[in-house]
Tab-separated table of C-alpha atoms and ligand atoms in Angstrom:
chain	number	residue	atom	x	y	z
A	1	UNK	CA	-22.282	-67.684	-53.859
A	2	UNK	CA	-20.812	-70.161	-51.304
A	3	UNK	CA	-21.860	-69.664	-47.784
A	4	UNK	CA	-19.553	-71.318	-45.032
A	5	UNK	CA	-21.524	-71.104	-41.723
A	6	UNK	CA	-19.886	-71.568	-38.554
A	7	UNK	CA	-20.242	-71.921	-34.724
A	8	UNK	CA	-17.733	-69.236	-33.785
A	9	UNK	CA	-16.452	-66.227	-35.051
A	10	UNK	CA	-12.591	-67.844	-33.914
A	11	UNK	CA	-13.251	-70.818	-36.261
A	12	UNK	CA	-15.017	-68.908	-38.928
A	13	UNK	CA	-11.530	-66.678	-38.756
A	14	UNK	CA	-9.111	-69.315	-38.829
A	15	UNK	CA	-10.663	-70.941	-42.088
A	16	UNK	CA	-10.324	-67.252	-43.484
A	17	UNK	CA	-6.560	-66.905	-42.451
A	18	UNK	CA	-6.226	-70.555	-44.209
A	19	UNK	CA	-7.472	-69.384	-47.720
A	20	UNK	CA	-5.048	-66.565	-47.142
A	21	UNK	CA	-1.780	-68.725	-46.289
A	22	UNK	CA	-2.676	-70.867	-48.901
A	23	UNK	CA	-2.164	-68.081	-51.821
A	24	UNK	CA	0.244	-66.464	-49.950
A	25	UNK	CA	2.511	-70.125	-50.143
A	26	UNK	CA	0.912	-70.932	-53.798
A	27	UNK	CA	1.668	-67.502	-55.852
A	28	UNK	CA	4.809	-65.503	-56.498
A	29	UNK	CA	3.477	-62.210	-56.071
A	30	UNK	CA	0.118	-62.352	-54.646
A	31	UNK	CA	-1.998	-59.193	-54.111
A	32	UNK	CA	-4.314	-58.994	-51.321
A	33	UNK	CA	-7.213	-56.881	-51.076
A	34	UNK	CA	-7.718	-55.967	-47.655
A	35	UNK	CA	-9.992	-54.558	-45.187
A	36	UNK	CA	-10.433	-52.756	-41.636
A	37	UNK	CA	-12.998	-52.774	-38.935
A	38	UNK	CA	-13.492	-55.064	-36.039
A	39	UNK	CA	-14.329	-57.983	-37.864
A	40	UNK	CA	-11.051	-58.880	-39.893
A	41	UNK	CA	-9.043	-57.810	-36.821
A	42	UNK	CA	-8.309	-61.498	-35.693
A	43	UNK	CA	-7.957	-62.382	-38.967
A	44	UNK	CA	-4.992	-60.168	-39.224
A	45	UNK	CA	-3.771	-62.114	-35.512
A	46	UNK	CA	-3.847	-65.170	-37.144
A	47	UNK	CA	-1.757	-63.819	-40.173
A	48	UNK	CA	0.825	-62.366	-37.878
A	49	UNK	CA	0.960	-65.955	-35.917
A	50	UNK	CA	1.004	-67.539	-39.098
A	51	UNK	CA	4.270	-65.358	-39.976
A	52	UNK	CA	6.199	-66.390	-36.266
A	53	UNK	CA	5.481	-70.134	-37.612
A	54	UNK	CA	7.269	-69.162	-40.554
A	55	UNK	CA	5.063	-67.672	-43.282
A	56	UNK	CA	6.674	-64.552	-45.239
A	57	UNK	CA	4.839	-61.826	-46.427
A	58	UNK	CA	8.130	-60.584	-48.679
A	59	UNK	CA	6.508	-60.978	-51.597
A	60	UNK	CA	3.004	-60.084	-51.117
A	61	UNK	CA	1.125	-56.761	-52.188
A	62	UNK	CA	-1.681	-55.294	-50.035
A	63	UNK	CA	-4.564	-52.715	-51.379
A	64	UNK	CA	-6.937	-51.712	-48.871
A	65	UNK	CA	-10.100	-51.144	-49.344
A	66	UNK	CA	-10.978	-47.262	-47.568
A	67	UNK	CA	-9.722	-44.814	-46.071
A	68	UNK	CA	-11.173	-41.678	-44.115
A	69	UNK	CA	-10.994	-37.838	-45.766
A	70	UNK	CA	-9.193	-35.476	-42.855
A	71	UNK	CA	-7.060	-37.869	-40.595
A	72	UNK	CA	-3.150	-37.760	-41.132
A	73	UNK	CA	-2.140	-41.512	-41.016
A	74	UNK	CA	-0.829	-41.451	-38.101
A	75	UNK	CA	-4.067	-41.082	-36.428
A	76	UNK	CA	-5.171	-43.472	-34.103
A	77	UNK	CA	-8.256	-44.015	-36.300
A	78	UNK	CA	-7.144	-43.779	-39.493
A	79	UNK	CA	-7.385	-47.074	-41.658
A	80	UNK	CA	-3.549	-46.812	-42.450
A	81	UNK	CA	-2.851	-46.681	-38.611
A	82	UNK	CA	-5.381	-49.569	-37.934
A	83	UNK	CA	-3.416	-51.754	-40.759
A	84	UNK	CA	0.097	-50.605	-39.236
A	85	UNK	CA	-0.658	-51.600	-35.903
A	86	UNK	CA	-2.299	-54.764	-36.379
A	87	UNK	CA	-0.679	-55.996	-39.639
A	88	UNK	CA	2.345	-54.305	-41.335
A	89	UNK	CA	4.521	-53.764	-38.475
A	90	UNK	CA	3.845	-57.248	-37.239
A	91	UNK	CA	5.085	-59.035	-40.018
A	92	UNK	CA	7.559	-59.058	-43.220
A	93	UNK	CA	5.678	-56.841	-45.633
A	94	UNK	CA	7.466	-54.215	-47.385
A	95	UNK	CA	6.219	-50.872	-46.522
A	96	UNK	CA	6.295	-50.028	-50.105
A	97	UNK	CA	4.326	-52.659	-51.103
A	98	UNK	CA	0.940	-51.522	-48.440
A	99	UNK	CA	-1.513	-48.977	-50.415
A	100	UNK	CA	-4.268	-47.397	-48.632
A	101	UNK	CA	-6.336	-44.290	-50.059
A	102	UNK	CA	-4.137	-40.985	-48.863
A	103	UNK	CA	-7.009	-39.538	-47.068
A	104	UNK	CA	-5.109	-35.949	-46.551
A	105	UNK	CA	-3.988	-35.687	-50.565
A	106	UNK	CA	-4.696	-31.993	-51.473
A	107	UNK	CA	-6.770	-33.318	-54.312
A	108	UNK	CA	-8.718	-35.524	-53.916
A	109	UNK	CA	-10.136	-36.606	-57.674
A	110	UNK	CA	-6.531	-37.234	-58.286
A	111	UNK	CA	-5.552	-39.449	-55.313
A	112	UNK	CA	-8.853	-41.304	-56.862
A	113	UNK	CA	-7.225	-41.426	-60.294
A	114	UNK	CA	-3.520	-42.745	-58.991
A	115	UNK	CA	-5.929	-45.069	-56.603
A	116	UNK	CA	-6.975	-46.955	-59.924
A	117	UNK	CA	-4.192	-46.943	-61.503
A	118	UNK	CA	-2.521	-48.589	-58.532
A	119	UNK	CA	-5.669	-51.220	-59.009
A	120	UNK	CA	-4.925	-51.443	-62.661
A	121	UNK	CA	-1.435	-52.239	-61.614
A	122	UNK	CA	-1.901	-55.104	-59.156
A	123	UNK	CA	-4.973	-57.135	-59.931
A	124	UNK	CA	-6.431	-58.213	-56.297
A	125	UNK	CA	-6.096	-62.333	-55.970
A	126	UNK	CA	-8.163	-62.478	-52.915
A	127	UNK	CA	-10.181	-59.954	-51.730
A	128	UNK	CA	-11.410	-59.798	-47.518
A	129	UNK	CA	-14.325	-57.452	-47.071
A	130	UNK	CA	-15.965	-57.149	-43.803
A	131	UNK	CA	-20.066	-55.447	-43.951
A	132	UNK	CA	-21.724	-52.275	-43.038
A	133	UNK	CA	-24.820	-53.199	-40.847
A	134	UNK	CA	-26.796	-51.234	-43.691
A	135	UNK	CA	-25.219	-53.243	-46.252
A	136	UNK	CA	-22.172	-51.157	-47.612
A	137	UNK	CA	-18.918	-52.535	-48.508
A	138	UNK	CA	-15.741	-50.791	-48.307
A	139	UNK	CA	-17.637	-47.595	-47.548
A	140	UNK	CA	-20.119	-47.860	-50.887
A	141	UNK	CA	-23.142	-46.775	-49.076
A	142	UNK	CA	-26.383	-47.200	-49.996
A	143	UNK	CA	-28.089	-44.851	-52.625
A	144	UNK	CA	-29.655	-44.796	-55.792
A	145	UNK	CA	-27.112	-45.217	-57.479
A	146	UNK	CA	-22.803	-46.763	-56.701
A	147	UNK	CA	-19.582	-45.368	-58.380
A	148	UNK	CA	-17.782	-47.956	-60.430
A	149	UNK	CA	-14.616	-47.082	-59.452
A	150	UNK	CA	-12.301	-45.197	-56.841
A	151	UNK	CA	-14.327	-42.102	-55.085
A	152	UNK	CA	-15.029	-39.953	-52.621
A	153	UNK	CA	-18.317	-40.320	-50.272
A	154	UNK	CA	-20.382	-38.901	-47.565
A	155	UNK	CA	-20.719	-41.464	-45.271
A	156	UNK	CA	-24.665	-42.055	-44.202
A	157	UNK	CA	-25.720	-41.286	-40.302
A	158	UNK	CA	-25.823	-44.371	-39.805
A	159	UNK	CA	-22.244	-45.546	-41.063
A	160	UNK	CA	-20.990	-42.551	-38.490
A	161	UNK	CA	-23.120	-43.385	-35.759
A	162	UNK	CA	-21.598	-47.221	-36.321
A	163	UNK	CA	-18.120	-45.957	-36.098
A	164	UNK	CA	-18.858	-43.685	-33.582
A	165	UNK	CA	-17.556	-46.515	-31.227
A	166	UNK	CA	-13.522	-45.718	-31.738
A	167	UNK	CA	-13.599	-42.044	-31.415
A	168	UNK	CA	-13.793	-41.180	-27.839
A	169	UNK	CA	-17.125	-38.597	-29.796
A	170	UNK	CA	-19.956	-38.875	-32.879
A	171	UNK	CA	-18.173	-35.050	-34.319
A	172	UNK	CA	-14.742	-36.863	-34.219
A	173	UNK	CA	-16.203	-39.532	-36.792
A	174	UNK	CA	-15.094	-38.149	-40.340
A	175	UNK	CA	-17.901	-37.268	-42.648
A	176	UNK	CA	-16.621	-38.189	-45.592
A	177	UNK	CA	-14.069	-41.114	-46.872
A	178	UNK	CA	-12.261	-42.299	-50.129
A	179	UNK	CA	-13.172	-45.853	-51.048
A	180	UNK	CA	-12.676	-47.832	-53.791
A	181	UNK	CA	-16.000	-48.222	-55.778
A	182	UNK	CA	-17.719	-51.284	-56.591
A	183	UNK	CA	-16.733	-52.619	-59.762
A	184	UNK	CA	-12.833	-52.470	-58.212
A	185	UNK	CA	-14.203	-54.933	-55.816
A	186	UNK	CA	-15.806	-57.150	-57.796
A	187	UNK	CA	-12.412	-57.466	-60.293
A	188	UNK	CA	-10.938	-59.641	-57.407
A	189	UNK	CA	-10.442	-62.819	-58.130
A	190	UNK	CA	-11.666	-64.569	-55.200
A	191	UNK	CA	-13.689	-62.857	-52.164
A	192	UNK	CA	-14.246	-63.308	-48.946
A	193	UNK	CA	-16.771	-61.278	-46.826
A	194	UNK	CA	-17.028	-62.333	-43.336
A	195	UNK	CA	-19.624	-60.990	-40.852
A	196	UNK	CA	-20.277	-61.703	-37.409
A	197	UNK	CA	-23.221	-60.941	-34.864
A	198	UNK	CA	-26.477	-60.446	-34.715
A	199	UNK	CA	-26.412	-56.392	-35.903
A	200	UNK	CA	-25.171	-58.314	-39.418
A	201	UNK	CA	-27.841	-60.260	-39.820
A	202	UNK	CA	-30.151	-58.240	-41.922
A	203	UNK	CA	-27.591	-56.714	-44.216
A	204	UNK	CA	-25.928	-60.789	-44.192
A	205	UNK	CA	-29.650	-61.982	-45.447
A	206	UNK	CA	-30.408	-58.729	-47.863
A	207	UNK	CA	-27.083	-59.647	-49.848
A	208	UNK	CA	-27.818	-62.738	-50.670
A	209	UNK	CA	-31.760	-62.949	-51.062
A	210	UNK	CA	-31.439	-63.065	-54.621
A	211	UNK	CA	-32.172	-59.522	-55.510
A	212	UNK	CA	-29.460	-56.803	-56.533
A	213	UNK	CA	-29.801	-53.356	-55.379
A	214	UNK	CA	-27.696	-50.061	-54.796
A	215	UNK	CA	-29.496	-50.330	-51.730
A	216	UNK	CA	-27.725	-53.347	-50.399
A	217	UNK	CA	-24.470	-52.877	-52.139
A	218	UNK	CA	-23.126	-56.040	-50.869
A	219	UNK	CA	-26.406	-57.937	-52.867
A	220	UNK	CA	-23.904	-56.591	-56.248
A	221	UNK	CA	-21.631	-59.509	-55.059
A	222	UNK	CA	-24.383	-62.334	-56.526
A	223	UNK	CA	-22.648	-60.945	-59.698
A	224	UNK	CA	-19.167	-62.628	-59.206
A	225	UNK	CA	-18.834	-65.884	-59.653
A	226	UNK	CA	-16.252	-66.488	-56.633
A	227	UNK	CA	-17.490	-65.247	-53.426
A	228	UNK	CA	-17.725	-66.706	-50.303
A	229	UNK	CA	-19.719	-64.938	-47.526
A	230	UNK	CA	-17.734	-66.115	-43.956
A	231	UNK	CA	-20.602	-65.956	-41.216
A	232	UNK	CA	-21.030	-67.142	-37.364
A	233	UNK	CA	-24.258	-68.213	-36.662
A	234	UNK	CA	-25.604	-64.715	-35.255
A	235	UNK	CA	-24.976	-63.299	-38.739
A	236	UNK	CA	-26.520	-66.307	-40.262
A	237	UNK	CA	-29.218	-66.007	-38.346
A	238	UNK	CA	-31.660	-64.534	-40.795
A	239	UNK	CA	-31.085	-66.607	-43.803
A	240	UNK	CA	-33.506	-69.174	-41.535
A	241	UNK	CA	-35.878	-66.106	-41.224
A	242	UNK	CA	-36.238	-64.347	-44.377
A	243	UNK	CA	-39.777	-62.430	-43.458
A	244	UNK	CA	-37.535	-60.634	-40.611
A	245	UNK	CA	-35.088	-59.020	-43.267
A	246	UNK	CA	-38.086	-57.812	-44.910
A	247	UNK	CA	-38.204	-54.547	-42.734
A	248	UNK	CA	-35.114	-52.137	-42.735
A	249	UNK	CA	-32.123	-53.198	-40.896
A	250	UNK	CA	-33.570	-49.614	-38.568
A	251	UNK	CA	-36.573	-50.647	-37.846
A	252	UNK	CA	-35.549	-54.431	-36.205
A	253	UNK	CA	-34.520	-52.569	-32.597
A	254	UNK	CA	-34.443	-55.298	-30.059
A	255	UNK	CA	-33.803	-57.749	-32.913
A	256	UNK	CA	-30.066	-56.524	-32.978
B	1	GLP	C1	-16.464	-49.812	-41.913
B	1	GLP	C2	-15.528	-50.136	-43.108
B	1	GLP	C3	-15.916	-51.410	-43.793
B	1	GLP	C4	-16.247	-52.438	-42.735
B	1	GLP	C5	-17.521	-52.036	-42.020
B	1	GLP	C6	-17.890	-52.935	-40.850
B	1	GLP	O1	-17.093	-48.601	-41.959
B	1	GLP	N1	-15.403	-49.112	-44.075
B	1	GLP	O2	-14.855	-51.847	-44.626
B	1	GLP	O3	-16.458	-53.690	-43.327
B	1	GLP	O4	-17.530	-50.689	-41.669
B	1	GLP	O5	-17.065	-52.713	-39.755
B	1	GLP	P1	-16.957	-53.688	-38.519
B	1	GLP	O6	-16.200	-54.875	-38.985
B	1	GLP	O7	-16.237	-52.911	-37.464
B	1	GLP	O8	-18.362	-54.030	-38.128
């Protein structure tokens, strides 16, 4: 795995929204697998100044990553909102061409199942992932064991109390979310996870120490061979201190 350490999270961001114009100009149709959370959301900025200098999104294909069970889309918290707002409206995407999860589909297995097939449909070029300060991507939490492909999940305590931050309370967060599962992720061709801050750091150093486990989910990304992990130097703090990352990402307190 490559890692591209930088001084700021603005510069780490800008190299990001680079790799993206550059497939975006390159391929006919690209797909791009995206994701939401504070970290991408000056990546998207940079996209959407990108487009006033010019760069059309006509043509490209979006597949996010998650979405949240219970919130209509138009909630102000809701992943397709969050993409709306800071992406779609902003530039020349086709609505059409923007899939999220449906987290209000009265079945849920089956929004799963046309999920996939959407993924079978549009294989993901370049995949952004942002990371879970336990180590989840998309929302693949930890456990004993990860779902290959689209799902629902309980998120962990610790995911909620996380996200806790955008809903004005902790019983606003949603519980549960759909997100596609891990083996979905790693089918993109190229991937980019960016992370930035200290409260990264141990999840940053756990995915790429060298061991794989469905307790880190992000350490399943040593398995592809095009990944690039996107850091500032807070989040690259630990790979200079590995004996830190040895106790759980909880139990580091003033650390973060
Ligand atoms: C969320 C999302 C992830 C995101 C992560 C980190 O719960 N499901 O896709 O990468 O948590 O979010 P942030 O970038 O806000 O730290």
């Amino acid at each position: 795995m490559k890692v591209r350490r930088f001084s700021t999270a603005a510069l780490a961001t800008v190299y990001v929204a680079a790799q993206v114009e550059s497939l975006i100009t390159r391929e006919a149709e690209p797909v791009l697998g995206l994701a939401t959370g504070s970290t991408p959301i000056n990546l998207y900025r940079q996209l959407v100044e990108f487009h006033r200098q010019g760069l059309s999104f006509s043509h490209v294909t979006t597949i996010n990553l998650d979405e949240y069970v219970g919130l209509q889309a138009d909630h102000p918290q809701s992943y397709r909102r969050f993409m709306d707002d800071n992406l779609f409206s902003q530039v020349d995407i086709p609505p059409s061409n923007t899939f999220l999860p449906n987290g209000m589909a009265p079945n849920l297995d089956r929004e799963c199942g046309r999920y996939d097939a959407i993924l079978d449909a549009h294989p993901i070029d370049l995949q952004i992932l942002g990371i879970g300060r336990n180590g989840h991507i998309g929302f693949n939490e930890p456990d004993i064991s990860l779902k290959t492909q689209t799902h629902v999940i309980d998120l962990t305590e610790d995911t909620i109390r996380a996200n806790a931050r955008f809903f004005s309370t902790e019983a606003e967060v949603p519980t549960r979310a759909i997100t596609m599962g891990i083996q979905s992720i790693l089918q993109a061709k190229a991937i980019f996870l960016m992370a930035f801050g200290r409260d990264k750091a141990w999840a940053v150093q756990r995915a790429l120490s060298g061991e794989v486990s469905t307790e880190v989910p992000a350490s399943f990304l040593q398995m592809h061979p095009n990944v690039t992990f996107v850091l500032d130097e807070e989040a690259a703090e630990m790979l200079d201190d590995p004996h830190a990352a040895v106790l759980g990402h909880e139990n580091l307190g003033s650390r973060l």
